[in-house]
mmCIF file of N, CA and C in Angstrom:
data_model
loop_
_atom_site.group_PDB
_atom_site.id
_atom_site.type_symbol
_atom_site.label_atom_id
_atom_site.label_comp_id
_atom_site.label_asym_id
_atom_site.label_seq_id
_atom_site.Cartn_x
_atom_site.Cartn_y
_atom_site.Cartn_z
ATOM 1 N N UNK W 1 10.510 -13.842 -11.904
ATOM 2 C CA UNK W 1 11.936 -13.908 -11.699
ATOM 3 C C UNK W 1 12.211 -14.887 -10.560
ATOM 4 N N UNK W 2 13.139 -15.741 -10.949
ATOM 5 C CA UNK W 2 13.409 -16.631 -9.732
ATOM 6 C C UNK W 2 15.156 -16.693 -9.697
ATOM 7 N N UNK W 3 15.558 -16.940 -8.312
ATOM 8 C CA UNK W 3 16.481 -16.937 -8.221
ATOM 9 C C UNK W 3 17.081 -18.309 -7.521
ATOM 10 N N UNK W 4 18.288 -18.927 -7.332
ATOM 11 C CA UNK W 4 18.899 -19.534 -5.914
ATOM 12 C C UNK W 4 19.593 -19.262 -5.361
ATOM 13 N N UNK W 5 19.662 -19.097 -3.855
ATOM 14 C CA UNK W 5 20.872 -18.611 -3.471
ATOM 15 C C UNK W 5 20.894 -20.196 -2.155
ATOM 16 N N UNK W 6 22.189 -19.900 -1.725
ATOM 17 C CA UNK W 6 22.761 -20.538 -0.332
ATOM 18 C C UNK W 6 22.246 -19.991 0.764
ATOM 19 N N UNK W 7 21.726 -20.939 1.871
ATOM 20 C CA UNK W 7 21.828 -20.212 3.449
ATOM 21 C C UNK W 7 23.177 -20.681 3.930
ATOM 22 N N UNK W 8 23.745 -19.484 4.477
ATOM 23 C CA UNK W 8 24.887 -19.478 5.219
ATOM 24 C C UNK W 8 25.270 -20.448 6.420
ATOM 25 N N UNK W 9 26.028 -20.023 7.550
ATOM 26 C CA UNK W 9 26.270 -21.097 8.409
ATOM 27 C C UNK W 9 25.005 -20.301 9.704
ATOM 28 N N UNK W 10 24.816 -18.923 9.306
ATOM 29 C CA UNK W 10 24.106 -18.498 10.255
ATOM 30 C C UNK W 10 22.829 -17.798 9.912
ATOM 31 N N UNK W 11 22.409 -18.473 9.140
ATOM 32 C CA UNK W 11 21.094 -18.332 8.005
ATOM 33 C C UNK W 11 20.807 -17.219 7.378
ATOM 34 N N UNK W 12 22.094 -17.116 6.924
ATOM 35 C CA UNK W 12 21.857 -15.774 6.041
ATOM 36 C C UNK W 12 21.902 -15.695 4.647
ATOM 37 N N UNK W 13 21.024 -14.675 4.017
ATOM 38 C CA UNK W 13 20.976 -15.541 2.436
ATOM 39 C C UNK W 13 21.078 -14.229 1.776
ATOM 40 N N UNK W 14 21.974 -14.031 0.674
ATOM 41 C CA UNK W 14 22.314 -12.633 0.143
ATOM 42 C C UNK W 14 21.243 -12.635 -0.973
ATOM 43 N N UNK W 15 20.334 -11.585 -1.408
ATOM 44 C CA UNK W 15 19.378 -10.751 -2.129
ATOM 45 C C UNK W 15 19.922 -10.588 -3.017
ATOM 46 N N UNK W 16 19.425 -11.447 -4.534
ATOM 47 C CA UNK W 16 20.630 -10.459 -5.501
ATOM 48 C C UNK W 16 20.186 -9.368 -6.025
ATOM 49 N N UNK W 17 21.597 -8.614 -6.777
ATOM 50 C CA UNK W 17 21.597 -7.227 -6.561
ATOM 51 C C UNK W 17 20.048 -6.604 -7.313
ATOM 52 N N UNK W 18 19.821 -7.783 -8.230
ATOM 53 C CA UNK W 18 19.275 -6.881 -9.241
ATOM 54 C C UNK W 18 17.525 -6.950 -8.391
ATOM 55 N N UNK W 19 17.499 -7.803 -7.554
ATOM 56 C CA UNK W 19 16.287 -7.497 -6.875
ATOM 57 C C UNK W 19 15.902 -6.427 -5.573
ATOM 58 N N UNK W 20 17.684 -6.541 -5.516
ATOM 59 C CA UNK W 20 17.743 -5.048 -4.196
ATOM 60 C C UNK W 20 17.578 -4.242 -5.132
ATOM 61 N N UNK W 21 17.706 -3.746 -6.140
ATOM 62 C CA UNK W 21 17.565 -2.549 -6.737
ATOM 63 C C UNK W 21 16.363 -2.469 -7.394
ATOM 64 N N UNK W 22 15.376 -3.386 -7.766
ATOM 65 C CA UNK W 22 14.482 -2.827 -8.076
ATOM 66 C C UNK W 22 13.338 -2.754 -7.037
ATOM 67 N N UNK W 23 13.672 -3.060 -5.315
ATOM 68 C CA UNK W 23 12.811 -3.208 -4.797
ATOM 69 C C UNK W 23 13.534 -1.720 -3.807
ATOM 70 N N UNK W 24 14.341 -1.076 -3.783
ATOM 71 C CA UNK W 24 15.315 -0.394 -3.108
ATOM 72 C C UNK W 24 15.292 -0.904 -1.595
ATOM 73 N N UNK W 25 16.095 -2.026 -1.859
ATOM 74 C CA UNK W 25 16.520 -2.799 -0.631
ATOM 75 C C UNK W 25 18.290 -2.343 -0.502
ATOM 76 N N UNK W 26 18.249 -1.029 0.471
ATOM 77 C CA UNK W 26 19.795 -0.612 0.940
ATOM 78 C C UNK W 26 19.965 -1.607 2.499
ATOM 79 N N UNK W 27 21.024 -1.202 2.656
ATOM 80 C CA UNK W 27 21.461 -1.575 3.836
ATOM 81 C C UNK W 27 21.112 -0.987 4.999
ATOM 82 N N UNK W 28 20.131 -1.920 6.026
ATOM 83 C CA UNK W 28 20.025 -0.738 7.284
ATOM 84 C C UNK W 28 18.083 -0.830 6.747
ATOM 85 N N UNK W 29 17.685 -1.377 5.364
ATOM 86 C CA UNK W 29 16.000 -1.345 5.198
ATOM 87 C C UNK W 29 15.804 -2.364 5.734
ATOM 88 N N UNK W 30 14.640 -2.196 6.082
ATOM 89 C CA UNK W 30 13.710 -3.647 6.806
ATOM 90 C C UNK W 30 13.192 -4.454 6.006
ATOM 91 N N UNK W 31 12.843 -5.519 6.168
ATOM 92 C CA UNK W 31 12.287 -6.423 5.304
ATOM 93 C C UNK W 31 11.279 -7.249 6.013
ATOM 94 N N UNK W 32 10.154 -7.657 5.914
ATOM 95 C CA UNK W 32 9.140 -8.619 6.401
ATOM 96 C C UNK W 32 9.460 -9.972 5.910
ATOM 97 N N UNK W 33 9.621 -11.238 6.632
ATOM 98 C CA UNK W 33 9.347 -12.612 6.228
ATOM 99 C C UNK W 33 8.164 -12.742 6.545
ATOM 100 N N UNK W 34 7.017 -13.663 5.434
ATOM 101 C CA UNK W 34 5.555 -13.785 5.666
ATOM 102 C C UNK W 34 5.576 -15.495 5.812
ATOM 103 N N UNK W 35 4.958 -16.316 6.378
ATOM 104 C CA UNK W 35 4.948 -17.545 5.706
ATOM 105 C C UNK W 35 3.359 -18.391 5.294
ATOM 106 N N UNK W 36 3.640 -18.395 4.158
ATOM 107 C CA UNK W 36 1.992 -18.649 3.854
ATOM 108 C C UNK W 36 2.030 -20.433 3.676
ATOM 109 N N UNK W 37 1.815 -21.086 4.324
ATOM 110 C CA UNK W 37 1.639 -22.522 4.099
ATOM 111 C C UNK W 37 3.220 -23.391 3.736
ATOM 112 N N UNK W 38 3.831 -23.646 2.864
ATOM 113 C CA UNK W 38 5.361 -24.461 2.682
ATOM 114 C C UNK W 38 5.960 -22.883 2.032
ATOM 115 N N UNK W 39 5.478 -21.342 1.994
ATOM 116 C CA UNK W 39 6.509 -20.471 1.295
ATOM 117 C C UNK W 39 6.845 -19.751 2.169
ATOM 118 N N UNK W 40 7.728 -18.748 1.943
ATOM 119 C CA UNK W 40 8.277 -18.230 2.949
ATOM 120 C C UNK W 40 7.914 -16.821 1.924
ATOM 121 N N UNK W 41 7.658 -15.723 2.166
ATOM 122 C CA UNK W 41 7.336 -14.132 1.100
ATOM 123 C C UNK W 41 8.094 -13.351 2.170
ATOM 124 N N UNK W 42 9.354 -13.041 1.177
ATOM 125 C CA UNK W 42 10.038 -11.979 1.671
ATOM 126 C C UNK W 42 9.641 -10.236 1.071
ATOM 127 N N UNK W 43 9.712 -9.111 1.643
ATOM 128 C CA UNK W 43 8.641 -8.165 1.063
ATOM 129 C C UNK W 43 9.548 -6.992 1.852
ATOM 130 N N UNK W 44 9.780 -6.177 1.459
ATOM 131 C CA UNK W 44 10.231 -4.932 1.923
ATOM 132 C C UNK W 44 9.141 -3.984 3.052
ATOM 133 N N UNK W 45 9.850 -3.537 4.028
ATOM 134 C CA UNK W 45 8.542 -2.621 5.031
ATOM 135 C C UNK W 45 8.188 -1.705 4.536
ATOM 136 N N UNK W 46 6.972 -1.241 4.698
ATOM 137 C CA UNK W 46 7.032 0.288 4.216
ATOM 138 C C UNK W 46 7.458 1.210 5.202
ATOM 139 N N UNK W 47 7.934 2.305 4.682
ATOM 140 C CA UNK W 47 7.870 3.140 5.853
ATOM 141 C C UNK W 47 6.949 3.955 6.173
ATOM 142 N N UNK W 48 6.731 4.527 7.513
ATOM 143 C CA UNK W 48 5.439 5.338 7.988
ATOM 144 C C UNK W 48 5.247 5.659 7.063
ATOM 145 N N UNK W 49 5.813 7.009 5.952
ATOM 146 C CA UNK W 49 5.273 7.519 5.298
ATOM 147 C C UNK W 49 4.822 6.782 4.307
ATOM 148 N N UNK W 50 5.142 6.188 3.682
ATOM 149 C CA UNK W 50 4.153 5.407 3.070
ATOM 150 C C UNK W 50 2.882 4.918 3.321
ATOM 151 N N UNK W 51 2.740 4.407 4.373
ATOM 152 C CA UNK W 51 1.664 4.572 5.115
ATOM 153 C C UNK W 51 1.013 5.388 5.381
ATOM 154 N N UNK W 52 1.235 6.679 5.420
ATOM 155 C CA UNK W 52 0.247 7.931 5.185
ATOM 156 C C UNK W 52 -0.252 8.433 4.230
ATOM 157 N N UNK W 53 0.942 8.369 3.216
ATOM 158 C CA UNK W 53 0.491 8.718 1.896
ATOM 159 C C UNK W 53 -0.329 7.320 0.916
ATOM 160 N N UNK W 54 -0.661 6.253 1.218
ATOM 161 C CA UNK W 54 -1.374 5.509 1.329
ATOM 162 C C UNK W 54 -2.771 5.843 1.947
ATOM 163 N N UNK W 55 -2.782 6.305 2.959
ATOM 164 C CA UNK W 55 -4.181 6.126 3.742
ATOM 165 C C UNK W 55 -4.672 7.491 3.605
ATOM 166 N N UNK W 56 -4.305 8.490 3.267
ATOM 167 C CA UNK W 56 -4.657 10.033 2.601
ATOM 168 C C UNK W 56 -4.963 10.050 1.190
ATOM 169 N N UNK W 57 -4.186 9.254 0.394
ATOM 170 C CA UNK W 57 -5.181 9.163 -0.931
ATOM 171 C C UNK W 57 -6.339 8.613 -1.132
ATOM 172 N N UNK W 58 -6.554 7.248 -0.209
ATOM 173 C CA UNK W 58 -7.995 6.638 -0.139
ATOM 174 C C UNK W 58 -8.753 7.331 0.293
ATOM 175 N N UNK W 59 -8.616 8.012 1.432
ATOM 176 C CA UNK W 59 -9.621 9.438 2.360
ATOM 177 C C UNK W 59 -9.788 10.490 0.843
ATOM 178 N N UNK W 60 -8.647 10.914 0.464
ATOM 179 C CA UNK W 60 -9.071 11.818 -0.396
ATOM 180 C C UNK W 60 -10.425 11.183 -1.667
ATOM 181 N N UNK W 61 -9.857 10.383 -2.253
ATOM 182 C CA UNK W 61 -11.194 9.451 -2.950
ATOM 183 C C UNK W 61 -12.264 9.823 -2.091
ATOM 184 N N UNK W 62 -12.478 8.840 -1.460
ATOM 185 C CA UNK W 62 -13.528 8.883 -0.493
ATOM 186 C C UNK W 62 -14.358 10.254 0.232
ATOM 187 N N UNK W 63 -13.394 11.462 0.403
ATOM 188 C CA UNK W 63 -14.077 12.172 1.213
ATOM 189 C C UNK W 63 -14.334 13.702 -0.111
ATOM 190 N N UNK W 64 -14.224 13.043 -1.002
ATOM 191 C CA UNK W 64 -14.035 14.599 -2.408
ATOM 192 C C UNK W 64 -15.538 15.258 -1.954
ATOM 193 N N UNK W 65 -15.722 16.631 -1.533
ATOM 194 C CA UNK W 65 -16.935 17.176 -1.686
ATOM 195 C C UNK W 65 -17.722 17.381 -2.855
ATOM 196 N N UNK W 66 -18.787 16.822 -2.285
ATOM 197 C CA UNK W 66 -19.772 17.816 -3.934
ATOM 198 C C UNK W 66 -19.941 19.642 -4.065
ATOM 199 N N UNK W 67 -19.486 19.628 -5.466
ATOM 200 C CA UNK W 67 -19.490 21.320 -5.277
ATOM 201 C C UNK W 67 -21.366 21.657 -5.169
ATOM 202 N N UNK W 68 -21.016 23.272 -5.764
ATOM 203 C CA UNK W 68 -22.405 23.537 -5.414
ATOM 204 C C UNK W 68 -23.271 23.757 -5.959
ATOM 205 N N UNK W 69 -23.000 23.404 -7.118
ATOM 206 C CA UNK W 69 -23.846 22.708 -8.472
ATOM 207 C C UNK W 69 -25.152 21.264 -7.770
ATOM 208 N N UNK W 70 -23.722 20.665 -7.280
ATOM 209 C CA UNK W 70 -24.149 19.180 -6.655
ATOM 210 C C UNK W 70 -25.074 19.474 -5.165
ATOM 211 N N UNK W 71 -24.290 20.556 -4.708
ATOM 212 C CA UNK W 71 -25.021 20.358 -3.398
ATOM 213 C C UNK W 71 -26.552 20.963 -3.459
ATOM 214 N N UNK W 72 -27.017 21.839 -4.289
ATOM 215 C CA UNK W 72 -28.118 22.924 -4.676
ATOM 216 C C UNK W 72 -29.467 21.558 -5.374
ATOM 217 N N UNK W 73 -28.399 20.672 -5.914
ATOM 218 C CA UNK W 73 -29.589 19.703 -6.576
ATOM 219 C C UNK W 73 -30.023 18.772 -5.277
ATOM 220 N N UNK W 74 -28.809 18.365 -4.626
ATOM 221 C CA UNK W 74 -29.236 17.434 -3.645
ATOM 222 C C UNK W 74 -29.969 18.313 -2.581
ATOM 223 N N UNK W 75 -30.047 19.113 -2.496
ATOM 224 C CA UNK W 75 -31.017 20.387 -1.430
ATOM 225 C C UNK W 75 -32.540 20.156 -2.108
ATOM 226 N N UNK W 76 -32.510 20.734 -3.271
ATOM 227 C CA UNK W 76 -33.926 20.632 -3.912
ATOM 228 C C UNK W 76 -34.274 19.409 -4.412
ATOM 229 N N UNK W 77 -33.716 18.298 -4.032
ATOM 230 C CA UNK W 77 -34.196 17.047 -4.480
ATOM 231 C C UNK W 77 -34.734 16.656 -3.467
ATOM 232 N N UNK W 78 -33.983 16.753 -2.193
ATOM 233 C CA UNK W 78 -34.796 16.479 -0.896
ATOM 234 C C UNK W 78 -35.789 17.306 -0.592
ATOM 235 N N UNK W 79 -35.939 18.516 -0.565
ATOM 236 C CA UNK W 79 -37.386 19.412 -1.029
ATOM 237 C C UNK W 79 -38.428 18.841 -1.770
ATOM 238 N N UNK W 80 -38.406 18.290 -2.283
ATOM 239 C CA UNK W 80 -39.565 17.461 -4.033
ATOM 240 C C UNK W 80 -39.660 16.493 -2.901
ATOM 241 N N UNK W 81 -38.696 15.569 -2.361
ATOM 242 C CA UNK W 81 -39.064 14.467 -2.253
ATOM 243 C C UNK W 81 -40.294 14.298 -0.521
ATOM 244 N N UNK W 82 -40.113 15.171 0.350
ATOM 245 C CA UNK W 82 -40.354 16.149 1.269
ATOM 246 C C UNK W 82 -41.956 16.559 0.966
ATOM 247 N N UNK W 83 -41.922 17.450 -0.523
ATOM 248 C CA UNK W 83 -43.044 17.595 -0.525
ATOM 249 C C UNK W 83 -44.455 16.807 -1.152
ATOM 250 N N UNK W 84 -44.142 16.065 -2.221
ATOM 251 C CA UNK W 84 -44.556 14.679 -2.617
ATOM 252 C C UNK W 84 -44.533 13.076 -2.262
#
């Protein structure tokens, strides 16, 4: 999707609607300017929570226990390996 808009007299450039709404850009949200080489990437902030609930699902991945099916084999596997 591409758009054009005008910069103002005081560099302000209106979002059209249909990209505030699918990005839920209200009034009063933050927005990041990035500039990567000649572009400019405009990007919505997240908020904290997002950021948590972000970094708690990767932990959850990451930290899932083995039940004790899993843990009983990895016990007696290190036993075998221990004794051979």
């Amino acid at each position: 999707m591409v758009r054009t808009r005008t910069v103002g007299k005081k560099g302000q450039v209106t979002i059209p609607k249909e990209i505030r709404d699918r990005f839920g850009l209200k009034e009063g949200k933050k927005v990041i300017f990035e500039v990567k080489g000649d572009e400019i990437i405009l990007r919505p902030e997240k908020a904290g929570k997002d950021y948590v609930e972000e970094f708690t699902s990767v932990i959850k991945k990451k930290l899932e226990a083995p039940n004790a099916v899993e843990l009983k084999r990895l016990y007696y596997g290190q036993i075998e390996e221990r004794l051979y």
